[in-house]
């Protein structure tokens, strides 16, 4: 049984020592039809102002990885493996005019749900990396995507090298 209600409120919200709200997000990804073609999942903003990756507040009763997984489930309706941290960014919220501290993780998607908490207020769209770079509205999320792409390419090269070494 899965809860289909998003967390709300700021009672459990984490803030850093400078008073900035801490948020956590993920870049959900998969390989299309078992190929090498990488796809990432973007979601619409609740306010309808562009596309982005899932992100939200990091709360006191969860680890940063648990927050990344929760936000991916609540906003995008996907479950998977939270992988490595892609980085930490400080950014200015355009709507609140306050600074935030944001962490991003890669999330290898294992399951896409038919029902999820924010399905009536968000759209989700799988797209290739170039399309995602173009439509993502946050510069810091685009930087996280670049880091993910480089890490995945580096992993692929390492595996290829190991296979070649074992054959010689």
C-alpha positions as a Python dict, from the first residue, in 0.01 Angstrom:
ca = {
    (1, 'X'): (0, 0, 0),
    (2, 'X'): (137, 337, -105),
    (3, 'X'): (27, 669, 42),
    (4, 'X'): (-102, 900, -231),
    (5, 'X'): (-78, 1226, -35),
    (6, 'X'): (216, 1468, -53),
    (7, 'X'): (369, 1608, 260),
    (8, 'X'): (271, 1969, 321),
    (9, 'X'): (378, 2244, 559),
    (10, 'X'): (713, 2365, 686),
    (11, 'X'): (707, 2229, 1044),
    (12, 'X'): (974, 1967, 968),
    (13, 'X'): (1164, 2174, 709),
    (14, 'X'): (1544, 2186, 733),
    (15, 'X'): (1737, 2514, 711),
    (16, 'X'): (2113, 2563, 693),
    (17, 'X'): (2314, 2773, 939),
    (18, 'X'): (2251, 3084, 723),
    (19, 'X'): (1874, 3036, 737),
    (20, 'X'): (1839, 2908, 379),
    (21, 'X'): (1572, 2646, 317),
    (22, 'X'): (1729, 2315, 216),
    (23, 'X'): (1575, 2141, -83),
    (24, 'X'): (1655, 1809, -245),
    (25, 'X'): (1587, 1688, -595),
    (26, 'X'): (1665, 1411, -837),
    (27, 'X'): (1718, 1354, -1203),
    (28, 'X'): (1515, 1042, -1279),
    (29, 'X'): (1667, 855, -1572),
    (30, 'X'): (1639, 531, -1768),
    (31, 'X'): (1771, 373, -2083),
    (32, 'X'): (1507, 363, -2355),
    (33, 'X'): (1395, 10, -2443),
    (34, 'X'): (1712, -150, -2307),
    (35, 'X'): (1931, 52, -2546),
    (36, 'X'): (2210, 300, -2476),
    (37, 'X'): (1971, 591, -2537),
    (38, 'X'): (1943, 790, -2215),
    (39, 'X'): (1610, 948, -2121),
    (40, 'X'): (1538, 1178, -1826),
    (41, 'X'): (1205, 1259, -1668),
    (42, 'X'): (1099, 1621, -1632),
    (43, 'X'): (786, 1748, -1462),
    (44, 'X'): (576, 2059, -1494),
    (45, 'X'): (580, 2321, -1224),
    (46, 'X'): (266, 2331, -1006),
    (47, 'X'): (229, 2693, -1113),
    (48, 'X'): (264, 2599, -1479),
    (49, 'X'): (584, 2798, -1530),
    (50, 'X'): (804, 2559, -1725),
    (51, 'X'): (959, 2219, -1672),
    (52, 'X'): (1211, 2095, -1417),
    (53, 'X'): (1325, 1789, -1226),
    (54, 'X'): (1148, 1678, -906),
    (55, 'X'): (1259, 1869, -596),
    (56, 'X'): (1124, 1982, -264),
    (57, 'X'): (1198, 2042, 100),
    (58, 'X'): (1435, 1821, 297),
    (59, 'X'): (1267, 1740, 627),
    (60, 'X'): (1410, 1671, 971),
    (61, 'X'): (1284, 1312, 992),
    (62, 'X'): (1456, 1187, 675),
    (63, 'X'): (1800, 1149, 522),
    (64, 'X'): (1888, 1352, 215),
    (65, 'X'): (1856, 1036, 2),
    (66, 'X'): (1512, 959, 147),
    (67, 'X'): (1404, 1315, 63),
    (68, 'X'): (1521, 1271, -299),
    (69, 'X'): (1325, 946, -331),
    (70, 'X'): (1015, 1095, -165),
    (71, 'X'): (1011, 1398, -394),
    (72, 'X'): (1053, 1175, -701),
    (73, 'X'): (756, 966, -589),
    (74, 'X'): (532, 1259, -488),
    (75, 'X'): (597, 1484, -787),
    (76, 'X'): (684, 1244, -1071),
    (77, 'X'): (536, 910, -967),
    (78, 'X'): (858, 712, -1006),
    (79, 'X'): (1050, 479, -778),
    (80, 'X'): (1408, 366, -814),
    (81, 'X'): (1761, 368, -682),
    (82, 'X'): (1893, 696, -547),
    (83, 'X'): (2252, 700, -666),
    (84, 'X'): (2528, 950, -607),
    (85, 'X'): (2492, 1313, -510),
    (86, 'X'): (2543, 1530, -817),
    (87, 'X'): (2622, 1841, -618),
    (88, 'X'): (2502, 2123, -397),
    (89, 'X'): (2394, 2463, -524),
    (90, 'X'): (2289, 2792, -367),
    (91, 'X'): (2025, 2970, -569),
    (92, 'X'): (1777, 3254, -546),
    (93, 'X'): (1411, 3161, -560),
    (94, 'X'): (1245, 3379, -824),
    (95, 'X'): (906, 3355, -655),
    (96, 'X'): (1012, 3409, -292),
    (97, 'X'): (1325, 3621, -350),
    (98, 'X'): (1511, 3417, -89),
    (99, 'X'): (1820, 3198, -110),
    (100, 'X'): (1794, 2821, -99),
    (101, 'X'): (2048, 2542, -67),
    (102, 'X'): (1971, 2264, -314),
    (103, 'X'): (2109, 1911, -342),
    (104, 'X'): (2061, 1697, -653),
    (105, 'X'): (2091, 1319, -695),
    (106, 'X'): (2068, 1078, -983),
    (107, 'X'): (1777, 833, -964),
    (108, 'X'): (1780, 520, -1179),
    (109, 'X'): (1408, 457, -1235),
    (110, 'X'): (1288, 104, -1166),
    (111, 'X'): (912, 165, -1167),
    (112, 'X'): (677, 427, -1309),
    (113, 'X'): (347, 441, -1121),
    (114, 'X'): (5, 496, -1274),
    (115, 'X'): (-111, 686, -966),
    (116, 'X'): (94, 926, -754),
    (117, 'X'): (24, 1212, -511),
    (118, 'X'): (66, 1508, -750),
    (119, 'X'): (-66, 1349, -1070),
    (120, 'X'): (-350, 1603, -1094),
    (121, 'X'): (-125, 1908, -1065),
    (122, 'X'): (182, 1800, -1265),
    (123, 'X'): (264, 1648, -1599),
    (124, 'X'): (562, 1419, -1645),
    (125, 'X'): (750, 1383, -1971),
    (126, 'X'): (1034, 1151, -2069),
    (127, 'X'): (1279, 1317, -2308),
    (128, 'X'): (1634, 1297, -2428),
    (129, 'X'): (1907, 1495, -2257),
    (130, 'X'): (1932, 1770, -2520),
    (131, 'X'): (1558, 1837, -2497),
    (132, 'X'): (1576, 1844, -2116),
    (133, 'X'): (1863, 2094, -2120),
    (134, 'X'): (1657, 2319, -2341),
    (135, 'X'): (1333, 2309, -2141),
    (136, 'X'): (1457, 2292, -1780),
    (137, 'X'): (1394, 2629, -1620),
    (138, 'X'): (1662, 2614, -1346),
    (139, 'X'): (2031, 2673, -1426),
    (140, 'X'): (2146, 2466, -1129),
    (141, 'X'): (1941, 2166, -1241),
    (142, 'X'): (2098, 2195, -1587),
    (143, 'X'): (2441, 2187, -1423),
    (144, 'X'): (2338, 1874, -1230),
    (145, 'X'): (2226, 1715, -1558),
    (146, 'X'): (2566, 1788, -1714),
    (147, 'X'): (2734, 1618, -1416),
    (148, 'X'): (2506, 1314, -1449),
    (149, 'X'): (2581, 1282, -1821),
    (150, 'X'): (2956, 1300, -1761),
    (151, 'X'): (2942, 1042, -1480),
    (152, 'X'): (2739, 797, -1686),
    (153, 'X'): (2974, 841, -1984),
    (154, 'X'): (3277, 794, -1758),
    (155, 'X'): (3126, 474, -1614),
    (156, 'X'): (3063, 343, -1964),
    (157, 'X'): (3423, 416, -2067),
    (158, 'X'): (3556, 243, -1756),
    (159, 'X'): (3351, -71, -1823),
    (160, 'X'): (3463, -73, -2187),
    (161, 'X'): (3828, -41, -2081),
    (162, 'X'): (3793, -324, -1829),
    (163, 'X'): (3641, -551, -2095),
    (164, 'X'): (3922, -470, -2338),
    (165, 'X'): (4185, -531, -2068),
    (166, 'X'): (4035, -870, -1982),
    (167, 'X'): (4043, -974, -2349),
    (168, 'X'): (4414, -899, -2389),
}
